[in-house]
Coordinates of C-alpha atoms and ligand atoms in Angstrom, one line a residue:
M1 CA 134.9 90.6 65.7
K2 CA 134.7 93.8 67.3
N3 CA 131.3 95.0 68.0
D4 CA 130.0 98.5 66.9
F5 CA 129.2 99.3 70.5
D6 CA 129.5 97.8 74.0
V7 CA 125.6 98.3 74.6
I8 CA 122.6 98.9 72.4
V9 CA 119.6 100.3 74.3
I10 CA 116.1 100.3 72.8
G11 CA 113.9 103.1 73.9
A12 CA 114.5 106.7 75.0
G13 CA 111.9 107.2 77.9
F14 CA 112.7 107.3 81.6
A15 CA 114.5 104.1 81.5
G16 CA 116.5 104.5 78.1
L17 CA 117.8 107.8 79.2
Y18 CA 119.0 106.8 82.4
A19 CA 120.4 103.7 81.0
L20 CA 122.5 105.7 78.5
Y21 CA 123.7 108.1 81.3
R22 CA 124.6 105.3 83.6
L23 CA 126.4 103.0 81.2
R24 CA 128.1 105.8 79.2
D25 CA 129.0 108.4 81.6
V26 CA 129.4 106.4 84.8
Q27 CA 130.5 102.9 83.3
G28 CA 132.6 104.5 80.4
L29 CA 131.0 102.3 77.8
S30 CA 130.1 103.0 74.2
V31 CA 126.3 103.1 73.9
R32 CA 123.8 103.5 71.1
V33 CA 120.1 104.1 71.9
F34 CA 117.4 103.4 69.3
E35 CA 114.1 105.2 69.6
A36 CA 111.1 104.7 67.4
G37 CA 109.6 108.1 68.2
D38 CA 111.0 111.3 66.9
G39 CA 111.6 112.7 70.3
V40 CA 112.8 111.4 73.7
G41 CA 110.3 110.9 76.6
G42 CA 108.6 107.6 76.0
T43 CA 105.3 107.4 77.5
W44 CA 105.2 111.3 77.8
Y45 CA 106.2 111.7 74.2
W46 CA 103.3 109.4 72.9
N47 CA 100.4 110.2 75.4
R48 CA 99.6 113.7 74.7
Y49 CA 95.8 113.2 75.1
P50 CA 93.8 115.9 76.9
G51 CA 94.2 115.5 80.8
A52 CA 97.3 113.3 80.6
R53 CA 99.3 113.9 83.6
C54 CA 101.2 111.7 86.1
D55 CA 99.5 110.3 89.4
S56 CA 102.8 109.6 91.3
E57 CA 103.7 112.9 92.8
S58 CA 105.9 115.0 90.6
F59 CA 108.8 115.0 93.2
I60 CA 108.9 111.3 93.3
Y61 CA 108.0 110.9 89.6
S62 CA 111.4 112.0 88.7
Y63 CA 115.0 110.7 88.8
S64 CA 116.9 110.6 92.0
F65 CA 120.4 109.8 90.6
S66 CA 121.5 113.4 90.4
R67 CA 121.2 115.9 93.4
E68 CA 122.0 118.7 91.0
L69 CA 119.2 117.9 88.6
E70 CA 116.9 117.4 91.7
Q71 CA 117.8 120.9 93.0
E72 CA 117.5 122.8 89.7
W73 CA 114.2 121.4 88.3
K74 CA 111.1 122.8 90.1
W75 CA 107.8 121.0 89.4
S76 CA 104.9 123.3 89.2
S77 CA 102.4 121.0 91.0
K78 CA 101.8 117.6 92.7
Y79 CA 100.5 116.1 89.3
P80 CA 101.9 118.0 86.3
E81 CA 100.4 117.6 82.9
Q82 CA 102.1 115.7 80.0
P83 CA 104.0 118.7 78.5
E84 CA 105.7 119.5 81.7
I85 CA 106.9 115.9 82.2
L86 CA 108.0 115.7 78.7
R87 CA 110.0 119.1 79.1
Y88 CA 111.6 117.5 82.1
L89 CA 112.8 114.5 80.3
N90 CA 114.1 116.9 77.4
H91 CA 115.9 118.8 79.9
V92 CA 117.6 115.6 81.3
A93 CA 118.5 114.7 77.6
D94 CA 120.1 118.1 77.3
R95 CA 121.7 118.3 80.5
F96 CA 123.6 115.1 80.3
D97 CA 124.3 115.7 76.6
L98 CA 122.4 112.4 75.9
R99 CA 121.0 113.2 72.4
R100 CA 124.3 112.6 70.6
D101 CA 124.0 108.9 71.0
I102 CA 120.3 108.5 70.4
A103 CA 118.9 107.6 67.0
L104 CA 115.4 108.9 66.8
S105 CA 112.6 107.8 64.5
T106 CA 114.5 104.3 64.3
R107 CA 112.6 101.3 65.4
V108 CA 114.4 98.0 66.3
V109 CA 112.6 95.4 64.3
G110 CA 114.7 92.5 65.4
A111 CA 117.7 91.4 67.0
Q112 CA 119.7 88.1 67.0
A113 CA 122.2 86.7 69.5
S114 CA 125.6 85.7 68.3
E115 CA 126.3 82.0 68.1
D116 CA 128.7 82.1 71.1
G117 CA 126.2 84.2 73.1
R118 CA 128.7 87.1 73.6
G119 CA 126.9 89.8 71.5
W120 CA 123.9 90.8 69.7
S121 CA 123.1 92.0 66.1
V122 CA 120.2 94.4 66.0
E123 CA 118.3 95.4 62.9
T124 CA 116.5 98.7 62.7
S125 CA 113.6 100.1 60.6
S126 CA 116.2 101.9 58.3
G127 CA 117.7 98.6 57.3
E128 CA 120.7 99.1 59.4
R129 CA 122.4 96.3 61.3
V130 CA 124.3 97.1 64.4
T131 CA 126.4 95.0 66.8
A132 CA 126.9 95.1 70.6
Q133 CA 128.2 93.1 73.4
F134 CA 125.0 93.8 75.5
L135 CA 121.4 94.6 74.3
V136 CA 119.3 96.4 77.0
T137 CA 115.5 96.8 76.3
A138 CA 114.0 99.9 77.8
V139 CA 110.9 99.6 75.6
G140 CA 108.4 100.3 78.3
C141 CA 105.6 98.2 79.9
L142 CA 102.9 100.4 78.6
S143 CA 104.0 101.5 75.3
A144 CA 102.6 99.0 72.7
A145 CA 99.1 100.6 72.0
N146 CA 96.0 98.4 71.9
V147 CA 93.6 99.2 69.3
P148 CA 90.8 96.5 69.7
K149 CA 89.8 94.8 66.4
I150 CA 86.2 96.2 66.3
P151 CA 84.6 95.2 63.0
G152 CA 84.0 98.2 60.6
L153 CA 86.6 100.5 62.0
E154 CA 88.0 100.9 58.5
K155 CA 84.7 102.2 57.2
F156 CA 84.3 104.9 59.7
Q157 CA 84.1 108.4 58.0
G158 CA 85.2 110.5 61.0
R159 CA 88.6 110.6 62.6
W160 CA 89.9 108.1 65.1
V161 CA 92.9 108.3 67.6
H162 CA 94.5 106.1 70.2
T163 CA 95.5 108.1 73.4
G164 CA 98.8 106.4 73.4
Q165 CA 99.5 107.6 69.9
W166 CA 98.1 111.0 70.2
P167 CA 99.0 113.4 67.2
T168 CA 101.5 115.9 68.3
E169 CA 99.3 118.8 66.8
G170 CA 96.5 117.7 69.1
V171 CA 92.9 117.1 68.2
D172 CA 90.3 119.8 68.0
F173 CA 87.1 118.7 69.7
R174 CA 85.2 121.9 69.5
A175 CA 81.6 121.4 68.2
K176 CA 82.4 117.8 67.8
R177 CA 80.6 114.8 68.8
V178 CA 83.0 112.5 70.5
G179 CA 82.9 108.7 71.3
L180 CA 85.2 107.5 74.0
V181 CA 85.9 103.8 74.5
G182 CA 87.6 102.7 77.6
T183 CA 87.4 103.8 81.3
G184 CA 90.9 102.9 82.7
S185 CA 93.3 105.5 84.0
T186 CA 93.4 107.3 80.7
G187 CA 89.8 107.4 79.6
I188 CA 89.2 108.6 83.2
Q189 CA 91.6 111.5 82.8
A190 CA 90.6 112.2 79.3
T191 CA 86.7 112.2 80.0
P192 CA 86.5 115.6 81.9
R193 CA 88.7 117.3 79.5
I194 CA 87.0 116.2 76.2
A195 CA 83.6 117.0 77.8
A196 CA 84.7 120.4 78.6
E197 CA 85.4 120.9 74.9
A198 CA 83.2 118.8 72.8
S199 CA 79.6 119.5 72.0
Q200 CA 78.7 115.9 73.0
L201 CA 80.8 113.2 74.7
T202 CA 79.5 109.5 74.8
V203 CA 81.7 107.3 77.1
F204 CA 81.5 103.6 76.2
Q205 CA 82.3 101.7 79.4
R206 CA 82.9 98.0 79.6
T207 CA 84.0 97.7 83.2
P208 CA 83.3 100.5 85.7
N209 CA 86.3 101.6 87.6
Y210 CA 87.3 102.9 91.1
T211 CA 89.0 106.2 90.9
I212 CA 90.3 108.5 93.7
P213 CA 90.4 112.3 93.2
A214 CA 93.9 113.8 92.5
R215 CA 93.2 117.2 94.0
N216 CA 96.1 118.6 92.2
A217 CA 97.3 122.1 93.3
P218 CA 100.2 124.1 92.3
F219 CA 103.1 124.0 95.0
T220 CA 103.3 127.0 97.2
A221 CA 106.9 128.5 97.7
E222 CA 107.0 127.0 101.2
Q223 CA 105.9 123.5 100.1
W224 CA 108.5 123.4 97.3
A225 CA 111.2 124.7 99.7
E226 CA 110.3 122.0 102.1
I227 CA 110.3 119.3 99.2
Q228 CA 113.9 120.5 98.2
A229 CA 115.2 120.6 101.7
T230 CA 114.0 117.1 102.5
Y231 CA 114.6 115.4 99.2
P232 CA 117.1 112.8 100.5
E233 CA 114.6 111.7 103.1
I234 CA 111.8 111.6 100.6
R235 CA 113.8 109.5 98.2
K236 CA 114.8 107.1 100.9
R237 CA 111.3 106.6 102.0
A238 CA 110.3 106.1 98.4
R239 CA 112.8 103.4 98.0
D240 CA 111.9 101.8 101.3
G241 CA 108.2 101.9 100.5
S242 CA 106.8 98.7 99.1
A243 CA 105.3 100.4 96.2
G244 CA 107.9 103.1 95.7
F245 CA 105.9 105.8 97.5
P246 CA 107.1 107.8 100.5
F247 CA 103.8 107.1 102.5
T248 CA 103.2 105.7 106.0
L249 CA 100.2 103.2 106.5
A250 CA 97.5 104.2 108.9
G251 CA 97.5 100.6 110.0
E252 CA 98.4 97.1 108.9
R253 CA 95.0 95.6 109.0
A254 CA 91.8 97.2 108.2
L255 CA 89.8 95.0 110.4
D256 CA 91.8 95.8 113.5
F257 CA 90.0 99.4 113.3
T258 CA 86.3 100.2 114.1
E259 CA 84.2 101.0 110.9
E260 CA 84.1 104.6 112.1
E261 CA 87.9 104.8 112.5
R262 CA 88.4 103.2 109.2
N263 CA 86.1 105.6 107.5
R264 CA 87.8 108.6 109.1
V265 CA 91.0 107.2 107.5
Y266 CA 89.4 106.8 104.1
E267 CA 87.6 110.3 104.3
A268 CA 90.8 111.9 105.2
L269 CA 92.7 110.2 102.3
W270 CA 89.8 110.8 99.9
Q271 CA 90.1 114.5 100.7
E272 CA 93.9 114.5 100.5
G273 CA 93.7 112.6 97.1
G274 CA 96.0 110.4 95.0
F275 CA 97.5 107.1 95.6
K276 CA 97.6 107.6 99.3
F277 CA 94.2 106.1 99.5
L278 CA 95.8 102.9 98.7
Y279 CA 99.2 103.0 100.0
A280 CA 98.6 105.1 103.2
S281 CA 95.4 103.5 104.3
F282 CA 95.8 99.8 105.4
G283 CA 98.5 97.3 104.6
D284 CA 96.0 94.5 103.8
I285 CA 93.9 96.2 101.3
L286 CA 95.6 94.2 98.3
R287 CA 95.5 90.8 100.1
D288 CA 92.4 90.4 102.2
K289 CA 89.1 90.4 100.5
T290 CA 87.1 91.5 103.6
A291 CA 89.5 94.4 104.3
N292 CA 89.4 95.4 100.8
E293 CA 85.7 95.6 100.8
T294 CA 85.7 98.4 103.3
A295 CA 87.6 100.6 100.9
S296 CA 85.7 99.4 97.9
A297 CA 82.4 100.2 99.7
F298 CA 83.6 103.6 100.7
I299 CA 84.4 104.6 97.2
R300 CA 81.1 103.1 95.9
A301 CA 79.3 105.3 98.3
K302 CA 81.2 108.3 97.0
I303 CA 80.1 107.6 93.5
R304 CA 76.4 107.5 94.6
S305 CA 76.9 110.8 96.3
I306 CA 78.6 112.5 93.5
V307 CA 76.7 111.3 90.3
K308 CA 73.1 113.0 90.4
N309 CA 71.3 110.4 88.0
P310 CA 70.9 107.0 90.1
D311 CA 70.9 104.9 86.8
T312 CA 74.2 106.5 85.7
A313 CA 75.6 106.3 89.2
R314 CA 74.7 102.5 89.2
R315 CA 76.4 101.9 85.9
L316 CA 79.5 103.8 87.1
T317 CA 79.8 101.8 90.2
P318 CA 82.3 98.8 90.1
T319 CA 80.9 95.7 91.9
D320 CA 82.8 92.8 90.1
H321 CA 86.3 93.3 91.2
P322 CA 88.0 94.8 94.6
Y323 CA 89.5 98.1 94.5
G324 CA 93.2 98.1 93.6
S325 CA 93.0 94.4 91.8
K326 CA 93.2 96.6 88.6
R327 CA 95.7 99.5 88.5
P328 CA 93.8 102.2 90.3
P329 CA 93.3 105.5 88.5
I330 CA 93.4 109.0 89.9
D331 CA 91.1 111.6 88.4
S332 CA 90.2 115.2 88.3
D333 CA 86.4 115.5 88.3
Y334 CA 85.6 112.1 86.6
F335 CA 82.4 111.3 88.3
E336 CA 81.2 114.9 88.4
T337 CA 81.5 115.0 84.6
F338 CA 78.5 112.6 84.3
N339 CA 76.4 115.3 85.7
R340 CA 77.0 117.4 82.6
E341 CA 74.3 117.6 80.0
N342 CA 76.6 117.0 77.1
V343 CA 78.0 113.6 78.6
T344 CA 76.3 110.1 78.2
L345 CA 77.4 106.8 79.5
V346 CA 76.9 103.7 77.5
D347 CA 77.3 100.6 79.5
L348 CA 78.7 97.9 77.2
R349 CA 77.9 95.1 79.7
E350 CA 74.1 95.9 79.1
T351 CA 74.5 96.6 75.4
P352 CA 77.8 95.3 73.8
L353 CA 79.6 97.0 71.1
V354 CA 79.0 95.2 68.0
G355 CA 80.8 97.3 65.4
I356 CA 81.7 100.5 63.9
T357 CA 79.7 102.1 61.0
E358 CA 80.5 104.9 58.7
K359 CA 78.9 107.2 61.1
G360 CA 79.8 106.0 64.4
L361 CA 79.8 103.2 67.0
R362 CA 77.1 100.7 67.2
T363 CA 75.9 98.7 70.2
S364 CA 73.3 95.9 70.4
A365 CA 70.7 98.6 71.1
A366 CA 71.4 101.6 69.1
E367 CA 74.0 103.6 66.7
Y368 CA 75.9 106.5 68.1
P369 CA 76.9 109.1 65.3
V370 CA 80.0 110.7 66.3
D371 CA 82.7 112.8 64.5
V372 CA 85.7 111.5 66.6
I373 CA 86.5 108.1 68.3
V374 CA 89.0 108.2 71.0
F375 CA 90.3 104.7 71.8
A376 CA 91.5 105.0 75.6
T377 CA 91.9 101.1 75.3
G378 CA 95.2 100.6 76.9
F379 CA 98.3 98.6 75.9
D380 CA 99.5 95.2 75.3
A381 CA 101.2 95.7 78.5
M382 CA 104.5 94.3 79.7
T383 CA 105.3 91.9 76.9
G384 CA 103.8 93.9 73.8
A385 CA 106.8 96.0 72.9
L386 CA 109.2 93.0 73.6
L387 CA 107.3 90.5 71.4
R388 CA 106.6 93.2 68.7
M389 CA 110.3 93.0 67.7
D390 CA 111.9 89.7 66.6
L391 CA 114.2 88.9 69.3
R392 CA 116.0 85.7 68.8
G393 CA 118.3 84.2 71.4
L394 CA 120.6 81.1 71.1
R395 CA 120.1 78.8 68.2
G396 CA 117.4 81.2 66.8
L397 CA 115.1 80.7 69.7
R398 CA 112.4 83.3 69.3
L399 CA 111.3 85.3 72.4
A400 CA 107.7 84.8 71.3
D401 CA 108.2 80.9 71.6
A402 CA 110.1 81.1 74.8
W403 CA 107.2 83.1 76.2
E404 CA 104.5 80.9 74.4
F405 CA 102.7 80.3 77.6
G406 CA 103.5 83.6 79.3
P407 CA 106.7 85.4 80.1
R408 CA 109.4 83.5 81.9
T409 CA 112.3 85.5 83.4
Y410 CA 114.8 85.4 86.3
L411 CA 114.2 88.5 88.3
G412 CA 112.7 90.1 85.5
L413 CA 116.1 91.0 84.0
Q414 CA 116.8 88.1 81.9
T415 CA 115.4 85.1 80.0
A416 CA 117.3 81.8 79.7
G417 CA 118.5 81.3 76.2
F418 CA 119.1 85.0 75.8
P419 CA 122.4 85.8 77.1
N420 CA 123.7 89.4 77.5
L421 CA 120.2 90.7 77.0
F422 CA 118.7 92.7 79.9
T423 CA 115.2 93.9 80.1
I424 CA 114.5 96.9 82.3
T425 CA 111.2 96.6 84.2
G426 CA 110.6 93.1 82.4
P427 CA 108.0 91.0 83.4
G428 CA 108.7 89.1 86.7
S429 CA 110.2 92.4 88.3
P430 CA 108.0 94.8 90.5
S431 CA 107.7 97.3 87.5
V432 CA 104.2 98.5 87.1
L433 CA 103.1 97.6 90.8
V434 CA 105.7 100.4 91.8
N435 CA 106.2 104.2 91.2
M436 CA 108.2 103.5 88.3
P437 CA 111.3 105.7 88.3
V438 CA 112.2 104.1 91.5
T439 CA 112.2 100.6 90.0
I440 CA 113.7 101.8 86.7
E441 CA 116.7 103.3 88.5
Q442 CA 117.1 100.2 90.6
H443 CA 117.2 97.9 87.5
V444 CA 119.5 100.3 85.5
D445 CA 122.0 100.4 88.4
W446 CA 122.0 96.7 88.9
I447 CA 122.6 96.2 85.3
G448 CA 125.4 98.8 85.2
D449 CA 126.9 97.3 88.2
C450 CA 126.6 93.8 86.6
I451 CA 128.4 94.8 83.3
G452 CA 131.0 96.7 85.4
H453 CA 131.7 93.5 87.4
M454 CA 131.9 91.4 84.2
R455 CA 134.4 93.8 82.8
S456 CA 136.6 93.9 85.7
Q457 CA 136.6 90.1 85.8
G458 CA 137.3 89.6 82.3
L459 CA 133.9 88.1 81.7
A460 CA 132.0 88.3 78.3
R461 CA 128.9 86.5 78.7
I462 CA 125.9 86.3 81.3
E463 CA 122.8 84.1 81.0
A464 CA 120.0 83.2 83.4
I465 CA 120.2 79.6 84.5
P466 CA 116.9 77.8 83.6
E467 CA 116.6 76.3 87.2
A468 CA 117.0 79.7 88.7
Q469 CA 114.4 81.1 86.2
D470 CA 111.9 78.4 87.0
A471 CA 112.2 79.0 90.8
W472 CA 111.9 82.6 90.3
V473 CA 108.7 82.2 88.1
E474 CA 107.3 79.9 90.7
H475 CA 108.0 82.5 93.4
V476 CA 106.5 85.3 91.4
N477 CA 103.3 83.2 91.1
E478 CA 103.2 82.1 94.7
V479 CA 103.4 85.7 95.9
A480 CA 100.7 86.8 93.5
R481 CA 98.5 83.9 94.8
G482 CA 98.6 85.8 98.3
T483 CA 97.0 88.9 96.6
L484 CA 93.7 89.9 95.2
F485 CA 95.2 90.5 91.8
Y486 CA 93.5 87.4 90.3
E487 CA 90.1 88.9 91.1
A488 CA 89.9 91.2 88.2
K489 CA 90.3 90.7 84.4
S490 CA 93.2 93.1 84.2
W491 CA 96.1 93.9 81.9
Y492 CA 98.4 92.8 84.6
L493 CA 97.0 89.3 83.8
G494 CA 97.0 89.7 80.0
C495 CA 93.2 89.7 80.2
N496 CA 92.9 92.7 77.9
I497 CA 94.5 91.2 74.7
P498 CA 92.3 88.5 73.3
G499 CA 94.4 85.3 73.1
K500 CA 97.1 86.4 75.3
P501 CA 98.1 83.8 78.1
E502 CA 96.6 84.7 81.5
V503 CA 99.7 85.1 83.5
F504 CA 100.2 87.5 86.5
M505 CA 103.2 89.4 85.1
P506 CA 104.6 91.8 87.6
Y507 CA 106.4 90.8 90.8
A508 CA 103.9 91.5 93.8
G509 CA 106.5 91.1 96.6
G510 CA 107.2 94.8 96.9
Q511 CA 110.2 96.8 95.9
P512 CA 112.4 96.6 99.0
T513 CA 112.2 92.8 99.2
Y514 CA 112.9 92.6 95.4
R515 CA 115.7 95.0 95.6
K516 CA 117.4 93.1 98.5
R517 CA 117.0 89.9 96.5
C518 CA 118.8 91.4 93.5
D519 CA 121.5 92.8 95.6
E520 CA 122.1 89.4 97.3
V521 CA 122.3 87.8 94.0
A522 CA 124.9 90.2 92.9
R523 CA 126.9 89.8 96.3
A524 CA 126.7 85.9 95.7
G525 CA 128.7 86.4 92.4
Y526 CA 125.4 86.8 90.4
E527 CA 123.9 83.7 91.7
G528 CA 121.5 81.9 89.2
F529 CA 123.2 83.5 86.2
R530 CA 126.0 81.6 84.4
L531 CA 129.0 84.0 83.7
S532 CA 131.8 83.0 81.4
A533 CA 134.8 84.5 79.5
Ligands
FAD618 P1 108.5 104.2 78.1 O1 108.4 105.5 78.6 O2 107.2 103.6 77.5 O3 109.5 104.3 76.9 C1 109.7 103.3 76.0 C2 110.2 103.9 74.7 O4 110.6 102.7 74.0 C3 109.1 104.5 73.8 O5 109.7 105.8 73.5 C4 109.1 103.6 72.6 O6 108.9 104.4 71.4 C5 110.4 102.9 72.7 N1 110.3 101.7 71.9 C6 109.6 100.5 72.1 N2 109.7 99.5 71.1 C7 110.8 100.1 70.5 C8 111.5 99.6 69.4 N3 111.2 98.2 69.0 N4 112.5 100.2 68.7 C9 112.8 101.5 69.2 N5 112.0 102.1 70.1 C10 111.2 101.4 70.8 N6 104.1 105.3 86.1 C11 104.2 105.8 87.3 O7 104.9 105.0 88.1 N7 103.5 106.9 87.7 C12 102.7 107.6 86.8 O8 102.2 108.6 87.2 C13 102.6 107.2 85.6 N8 101.8 107.8 84.7 C14 101.7 107.1 83.5 C15 100.7 107.9 82.6 C16 100.4 107.3 81.4 C17 99.6 108.1 80.4 C18 100.9 106.1 80.9 C19 100.7 105.3 79.7 C20 101.9 105.5 81.9 C21 102.2 106.0 83.1 N9 103.1 105.4 84.0 C22 103.2 106.0 85.4 C23 103.9 104.3 83.6 C24 105.0 104.8 82.7 O9 105.0 104.1 81.5 C25 106.3 104.7 83.4 O10 106.3 105.6 84.6 C26 107.6 105.3 82.6 O11 107.4 106.4 81.9 C27 108.1 104.2 81.9 O12 109.4 104.5 81.2 P2 110.2 103.5 80.2 O13 111.2 104.4 79.7 O14 110.3 102.3 80.9 O15 109.2 103.2 79.1
NAP619 P1 93.6 100.2 80.6 O1 93.7 100.4 82.1 O2 93.8 98.9 80.0 O3 92.0 100.5 80.2 C1 91.5 100.4 78.9 C2 90.0 100.6 79.0 O4 89.5 100.3 77.7 C3 89.2 99.6 80.0 O5 88.1 100.3 80.4 C4 88.8 98.5 79.1 O6 87.6 97.7 79.5 C5 88.6 99.2 77.7 N1 88.5 98.4 76.6 C6 89.6 97.7 76.2 N2 89.3 97.0 75.0 C7 88.0 97.4 74.8 C8 87.0 96.8 73.8 N3 87.4 96.0 72.9 N4 85.8 97.2 74.0 C9 85.4 98.1 74.8 N5 86.2 98.5 75.9 C10 87.4 98.1 75.8 O7 94.3 101.3 79.7 P2 94.7 102.8 80.1 O8 93.5 103.5 80.5 O9 95.5 103.4 79.0 O10 95.8 102.7 81.3 C11 96.7 101.6 81.2 C12 97.9 101.8 82.2 O11 98.6 102.9 81.9 C13 97.2 102.3 83.5 O12 96.7 101.1 84.3 C14 98.4 102.9 84.3 O13 99.3 101.9 84.6 C15 98.9 103.7 83.1 N6 98.3 105.0 83.0 C16 98.8 105.8 84.0 C17 98.3 107.1 84.0 C18 98.9 108.0 85.5 O14 99.3 107.4 86.2 N7 98.5 109.2 85.3 C19 97.4 107.5 83.2 C20 97.0 106.6 82.1 C21 97.6 105.5 82.1 P3 87.8 96.4 80.5 O15 88.2 97.2 81.8 O16 86.6 95.9 80.7 O17 89.0 95.7 80.1

């Protein structure tokens, strides 16, 4: 039977938009994209909370596949805010005439592999059933919002919002008492902005976090001209950088330097701001605890020097996990905001959150009446959006069952038992440990080449071989064991979602190593995959 399309792509964020362009316009395939939101942009469509901005520099937090696009789009600053990034992604959709193949406001609720494994039947929220030879998920690693189950929420008389499902019309905080739950990257970005608008902001913190100032600034004409002139070099360095950034390390091992030399490096990077503090300081910060402690201690001292109230400073100071073992935030005046009179910090470790009342939030010590609750409580990361669909492979195997004890993939690209299904930035790939457009483009290009190869060879079916998958899962775990990522209760490990298996999900071996491995696999005739006509 003829399929409706060659490929169905789920999601229209950075990944889905590029997949559509690559598969349709470069590969010549018929492609249909389904997107749950009523606009394109993914993360940047949904996360409209005040203060939302990227913390990869704009000129690398963007596509590299089109030199023309690169030259015609001008970023305003290093870390532009959400509306500008959303405008960029809309510009991409228009420029490459992508919209005609995207069905908006259409959620994929389930998909079933055909019996012969040569195709997929996809079911959407509008009740439609559509078939394609290949199914590509571009559903996002951080798109399934996590609203914690706190007893009493349904009784709350005020308004509550999750930052990852922010209303398009915005939220008016003027003259409002606001309770903000969560101090990850999102809470840290939103806190200063809400504090500046609301009458009172109470921040409910479970785990104190390390954060580095962004020091955002508009690009001068000279800076922008320099970026445009050197784009190919910048892109190459980003692709070659372990985490997808074009940075050079100050040194491989922190302890090879004297304390004074190290602190000079940290101070310079603190003043410069952004991810350089982690990725342009020392190469062993994420591997060696003693090396890491030199960076962690530096940040702790900064917190104490910024926050005037010593008790608040103590509560804001992380001591239970090494810097970088959770995804590090970048901020604009986060710690400074706690010096404002209208901001209060509640330490949920001292007084746990016990429930929500009609009036506000209740801890074991007190009730905090508020008009608005902001949940900056993150996402069911990496697997959430995939498992919220009913994906069924051969013989009805549910993805949820195949991943009962944590996700299992070959290269993060495929799961055994699910032929012709590709996952962009799936678990087991570098994904969230990398500046994401770099890793998204690599995945889309690999998938495009793979489908191109299959077409040229008259092949119709590709499936990960279970033994290759087992070996890859073991390799992912082994690499992670050599890092400090197990030292924190993070979403990388699924710890933020009650009952989720504790498994380190991304691949920590670095983008270049991973890219090389994917290229070798392809060159060896897609080693580890079974291809057939
Ligand atoms: P997304 O942008 O999440 O898009 C996935 C899309 O799939 C969504 O639109 C969703 O609605 C749709 N979808 C999901 N399930 C279904 C379904 N069943 N049916 C139909 N549609 C579905 N990364 C960085 O590298 N640098 C940064 O500075 C950075 N900043 C970030 C800031 C925020 C606030 C957040 C939350 C994340 C940030 N990230 C950052 C990570 C970010 O998610 C990626 O950079 C990137 O945007 C991911 O693109 P994507 O297309 O893979 O996924
Ligand atoms: P997050 O990092 O998971 O942080 C969620 C916060 O909510 C944590 O402080 C967590 O505490 C707290 N929390 C969760 N459940 C809670 C509960 N039941 N009670 C009390 N507190 C609770 O989520 P996020 O801040 O949205 O960030 C997620 C990821 O998105 C980031 O790590 C990053 O990759 C990406 N992001 C990027 C940017 C950017 O680059 N500009 C901005 C925002 C987000 P615990 O720490 O104790 O679990």
